[in-house]
């Protein structure tokens, strides 16, 4: 029987007044160092803005490195790369570190997370952005619709950091939420898409893995169906099963679901990490049994230090991108990028039936625009949001949450922040023509 984990009692405590160190003088402050945050900091710094990026962990890249997602979601619309600019730059740099991948392959390209960490480090360093690792955002100060500082904790204790313009790339809209921006968490009633804890198996027989049955759950002959149906592996209760050869004898897995994980609650995420590590060990044992030629000598070489969260808070911005916009392949006068990824909804069958969510897909060459107004949260003059928590409805978030889109919205937010920081910042009144011209000059793609 699974043990019930008791939550601690909750009450309140008033802290005594205390002066803390304030670090200021920055033009742009980026919170969160995942794909969106990295692209935002690179873009802002390349435009000459004095840029600080704070990251809770000790490496950049978020889900593409610490989250150990084994492959990039598609970078093309099945005709051409549409996630361009800094997104394409990072994608191609990372692709050079996986020489076993064909040069023509643009979709579902494997990621070597250790190599990608260095790529992010070098790009931010070369751009001139300052990175502060081990710095956990824990609050924001706001006056009359303007963020005046953020609060964060690190080895220097509780500190404050100040800039002209702030960019929330936390994934959970933490900064926006602390600043009082209206947000929706999942469906607003506690339901979010399932999480996944990624991992790697070493000691894999490459030849047997590559020539054996396709393991993805979309293959009816994949052993994952028999593994789950057998009931012999109690931690494995669904057939979600994506994986790729990352490097010789090492396969990365984005497999299984963890339901009811609230990434805005520390207790919930902590329990999910424990369950995720147990799942990884069980997958390895099951593959020993069902695929001995490929996995007979395999072992869990690493589990991700970051939980794979698909959905949490979304901000309410000046525009909310909707499922109707997606279906209409809509373009916008203020769009800053395009997206062609399908509506990838990770819910239980019961919730899919209750909500009516379906995994809609585009045809070759089709895409929709992403308006700048999805990056501008209501009520705050000097705050932008990039990444999975931009302003969309819940269905579209199943598409815009993925890493290529995060890179695109990150570059747009970083560029906008740099342009705003040159004057009294108001992200809502930025000259859209200037922003789009600047982005286009820097390689971005939109209509």
Short mmCIF file of C-alpha atoms in Angstrom, two decimals, residues 57-250:
data_model
loop_
_atom_site.label_atom_id
_atom_site.label_comp_id
_atom_site.label_asym_id
_atom_site.label_seq_id
_atom_site.Cartn_x
_atom_site.Cartn_y
_atom_site.Cartn_z
CA UNK A 57 19.17 26.02 -9.97
CA UNK A 58 22.86 25.85 -10.87
CA UNK A 59 22.58 25.45 -14.63
CA UNK A 60 20.68 27.10 -17.45
CA UNK A 61 18.21 25.48 -19.80
CA UNK A 62 15.30 24.43 -17.61
CA UNK A 63 13.44 21.52 -19.16
CA UNK A 64 15.91 21.26 -22.05
CA UNK A 65 18.78 20.45 -19.64
CA UNK A 66 17.84 19.97 -15.98
CA UNK A 67 14.42 18.62 -16.94
CA UNK A 68 16.13 16.12 -19.28
CA UNK A 69 13.43 16.26 -21.96
CA UNK A 70 15.09 13.93 -24.50
CA UNK A 71 14.03 15.67 -27.71
CA UNK A 72 13.11 19.09 -29.04
CA UNK A 73 9.53 19.43 -30.15
CA UNK A 74 9.36 20.11 -33.91
CA UNK A 75 11.12 23.22 -35.16
CA UNK A 76 9.40 23.13 -38.54
CA UNK A 77 5.90 23.38 -39.98
CA UNK A 78 6.86 20.27 -42.02
CA UNK A 79 8.22 22.58 -44.73
CA UNK A 80 10.68 24.92 -43.04
CA UNK A 81 12.00 26.04 -39.69
CA UNK A 82 9.57 28.60 -38.25
CA UNK A 83 11.07 29.04 -34.77
CA UNK A 84 13.93 31.26 -35.86
CA UNK A 85 16.27 33.90 -34.47
CA UNK A 86 17.77 32.86 -31.14
CA UNK A 87 15.59 29.72 -31.12
CA UNK A 88 17.15 28.45 -34.35
CA UNK A 89 20.62 29.48 -33.16
CA UNK A 90 20.33 27.37 -30.00
CA UNK A 91 18.68 24.48 -31.84
CA UNK A 92 21.42 24.25 -34.47
CA UNK A 93 24.19 24.61 -31.89
CA UNK A 94 22.68 21.77 -29.90
CA UNK A 95 22.23 19.64 -32.98
CA UNK A 96 25.98 19.71 -33.60
CA UNK A 97 26.43 17.81 -30.33
CA UNK A 98 24.28 14.88 -31.55
CA UNK A 99 26.17 13.82 -34.71
CA UNK A 100 24.10 10.63 -35.05
CA UNK A 101 21.09 12.78 -36.05
CA UNK A 102 20.66 13.30 -39.83
CA UNK A 103 21.40 16.85 -40.99
CA UNK A 104 17.97 17.07 -42.63
CA UNK A 105 16.07 16.21 -39.45
CA UNK A 106 14.28 19.26 -38.02
CA UNK A 107 11.65 17.61 -35.84
CA UNK A 108 12.03 15.53 -32.68
CA UNK A 109 15.79 16.05 -32.60
CA UNK A 110 17.49 14.46 -29.54
CA UNK A 111 19.03 16.74 -26.90
CA UNK A 112 22.30 16.12 -25.08
CA UNK A 113 21.56 18.06 -21.87
CA UNK A 114 25.16 18.40 -20.70
CA UNK A 115 26.30 19.83 -24.02
CA UNK A 116 23.33 22.20 -24.11
CA UNK A 117 24.15 23.58 -20.65
CA UNK A 118 27.48 24.82 -21.99
CA UNK A 119 25.85 26.29 -25.09
CA UNK A 120 23.51 28.38 -22.95
CA UNK A 121 26.39 29.45 -20.66
CA UNK A 122 28.48 30.62 -23.58
CA UNK A 123 25.67 32.46 -25.39
CA UNK A 124 24.69 34.44 -22.29
CA UNK A 125 28.31 35.19 -21.41
CA UNK A 126 29.09 36.36 -24.95
CA UNK A 127 25.98 38.54 -24.99
CA UNK A 128 27.10 40.24 -21.77
CA UNK A 129 24.23 39.08 -19.55
CA UNK A 130 24.96 38.50 -15.87
CA UNK A 131 23.72 35.16 -14.51
CA UNK A 132 23.09 34.53 -10.81
CA UNK A 133 22.61 30.83 -10.01
CA UNK A 134 21.12 29.38 -6.83
CA UNK A 135 18.79 32.37 -6.53
CA UNK A 136 15.17 31.53 -5.79
CA UNK A 137 12.52 34.16 -6.47
CA UNK A 138 10.27 34.52 -3.42
CA UNK A 139 8.43 37.83 -3.76
CA UNK A 140 7.91 41.12 -5.54
CA UNK A 141 7.40 44.73 -4.51
CA UNK A 142 4.88 46.70 -6.53
CA UNK A 143 3.60 50.27 -6.30
CA UNK A 144 0.82 51.75 -8.42
CA UNK A 145 1.16 49.16 -11.16
CA UNK A 146 4.97 49.23 -11.31
CA UNK A 147 7.27 46.50 -10.05
CA UNK A 148 9.91 48.22 -7.92
CA UNK A 149 12.01 45.19 -6.92
CA UNK A 150 11.95 41.41 -6.64
CA UNK A 151 12.85 39.44 -3.54
CA UNK A 152 15.05 36.37 -3.81
CA UNK A 153 17.00 34.06 -1.53
CA UNK A 154 20.50 32.70 -2.16
CA UNK A 155 23.80 32.18 -0.32
CA UNK A 156 23.85 35.92 0.38
CA UNK A 157 20.58 35.56 2.28
CA UNK A 158 17.34 37.36 1.47
CA UNK A 159 18.09 40.06 -1.11
CA UNK A 160 16.27 42.43 -3.43
CA UNK A 161 17.04 43.04 -7.12
CA UNK A 162 15.92 46.06 -9.09
CA UNK A 163 15.65 46.93 -12.79
CA UNK A 164 13.69 49.14 -15.13
CA UNK A 165 11.87 46.22 -16.80
CA UNK A 166 11.22 42.71 -15.48
CA UNK A 167 10.59 39.51 -17.44
CA UNK A 168 8.81 36.56 -15.83
CA UNK A 169 10.19 33.33 -17.29
CA UNK A 170 9.57 31.21 -14.21
CA UNK A 171 7.13 28.89 -15.99
CA UNK A 172 4.70 29.24 -13.08
CA UNK A 173 4.15 33.01 -13.51
CA UNK A 174 5.62 33.42 -10.01
CA UNK A 175 6.79 37.00 -10.49
CA UNK A 176 3.52 38.07 -12.11
CA UNK A 177 1.54 36.38 -9.34
CA UNK A 178 3.61 38.02 -6.60
CA UNK A 179 3.11 41.39 -8.33
CA UNK A 180 -0.67 40.99 -8.27
CA UNK A 181 -1.28 40.07 -11.91
CA UNK A 182 -4.53 38.10 -12.42
CA UNK A 183 -3.64 34.46 -13.16
CA UNK A 184 -5.41 31.16 -13.76
CA UNK A 185 -3.88 27.92 -12.47
CA UNK A 186 -4.85 25.09 -14.83
CA UNK A 187 -8.62 24.97 -15.15
CA UNK A 188 -9.02 27.26 -12.15
CA UNK A 189 -10.35 24.38 -10.03
CA UNK A 190 -7.13 22.59 -9.20
CA UNK A 191 -6.82 20.47 -12.34
CA UNK A 192 -3.68 20.69 -14.49
CA UNK A 193 -2.13 18.62 -17.22
CA UNK A 194 -0.15 15.64 -15.98
CA UNK A 195 3.54 16.06 -15.15
CA UNK A 196 6.35 13.74 -16.25
CA UNK A 197 9.67 13.05 -14.54
CA UNK A 198 12.26 12.41 -17.28
CA UNK A 199 15.26 10.10 -16.90
CA UNK A 200 18.07 8.37 -18.78
CA UNK A 201 19.05 4.72 -19.02
CA UNK A 202 22.69 3.84 -19.65
CA UNK A 203 24.16 0.52 -20.74
CA UNK A 204 21.73 0.22 -23.67
CA UNK A 205 22.57 -1.95 -26.68
CA UNK A 206 22.31 0.71 -29.40
CA UNK A 207 21.91 -1.70 -32.30
CA UNK A 208 19.13 -3.65 -30.62
CA UNK A 209 17.39 -0.44 -29.58
CA UNK A 210 17.52 1.08 -33.06
CA UNK A 211 16.56 -2.09 -34.97
CA UNK A 212 13.98 -3.45 -32.52
CA UNK A 213 10.29 -2.53 -32.30
CA UNK A 214 9.50 1.16 -32.11
CA UNK A 215 8.89 1.76 -28.41
CA UNK A 216 6.71 4.87 -28.69
CA UNK A 217 3.18 4.35 -27.38
CA UNK A 218 1.72 5.23 -30.80
CA UNK A 219 3.00 1.84 -32.02
CA UNK A 220 0.40 -0.82 -31.13
CA UNK A 221 3.23 -3.37 -30.96
CA UNK A 222 5.26 -1.33 -28.48
CA UNK A 223 6.02 -3.39 -25.36
CA UNK A 224 4.80 -0.52 -23.19
CA UNK A 225 1.22 -1.68 -23.81
CA UNK A 226 1.94 -5.19 -22.55
CA UNK A 227 3.98 -3.79 -19.64
CA UNK A 228 1.09 -1.66 -18.38
CA UNK A 229 -1.58 -4.28 -19.10
CA UNK A 230 0.36 -6.93 -17.18
CA UNK A 231 -0.22 -5.12 -13.89
CA UNK A 232 3.14 -6.43 -12.68
CA UNK A 233 4.66 -2.95 -12.37
CA UNK A 234 2.34 -1.02 -10.09
CA UNK A 235 4.07 2.37 -10.63
CA UNK A 236 3.45 2.18 -14.40
CA UNK A 237 -0.20 2.99 -14.92
CA UNK A 238 -0.31 4.66 -18.35
CA UNK A 239 1.34 4.14 -21.74
CA UNK A 240 2.88 7.58 -22.40
CA UNK A 241 6.34 6.48 -23.61
CA UNK A 242 8.63 8.80 -25.61
CA UNK A 243 12.36 8.21 -25.82
CA UNK A 244 15.46 8.90 -27.97
CA UNK A 245 19.07 7.81 -28.22
CA UNK A 246 20.92 10.76 -26.65
CA UNK A 247 24.49 9.50 -26.92
CA UNK A 248 26.08 6.05 -27.33
CA UNK A 249 24.45 3.49 -25.02
CA UNK A 250 22.22 6.16 -23.42
#
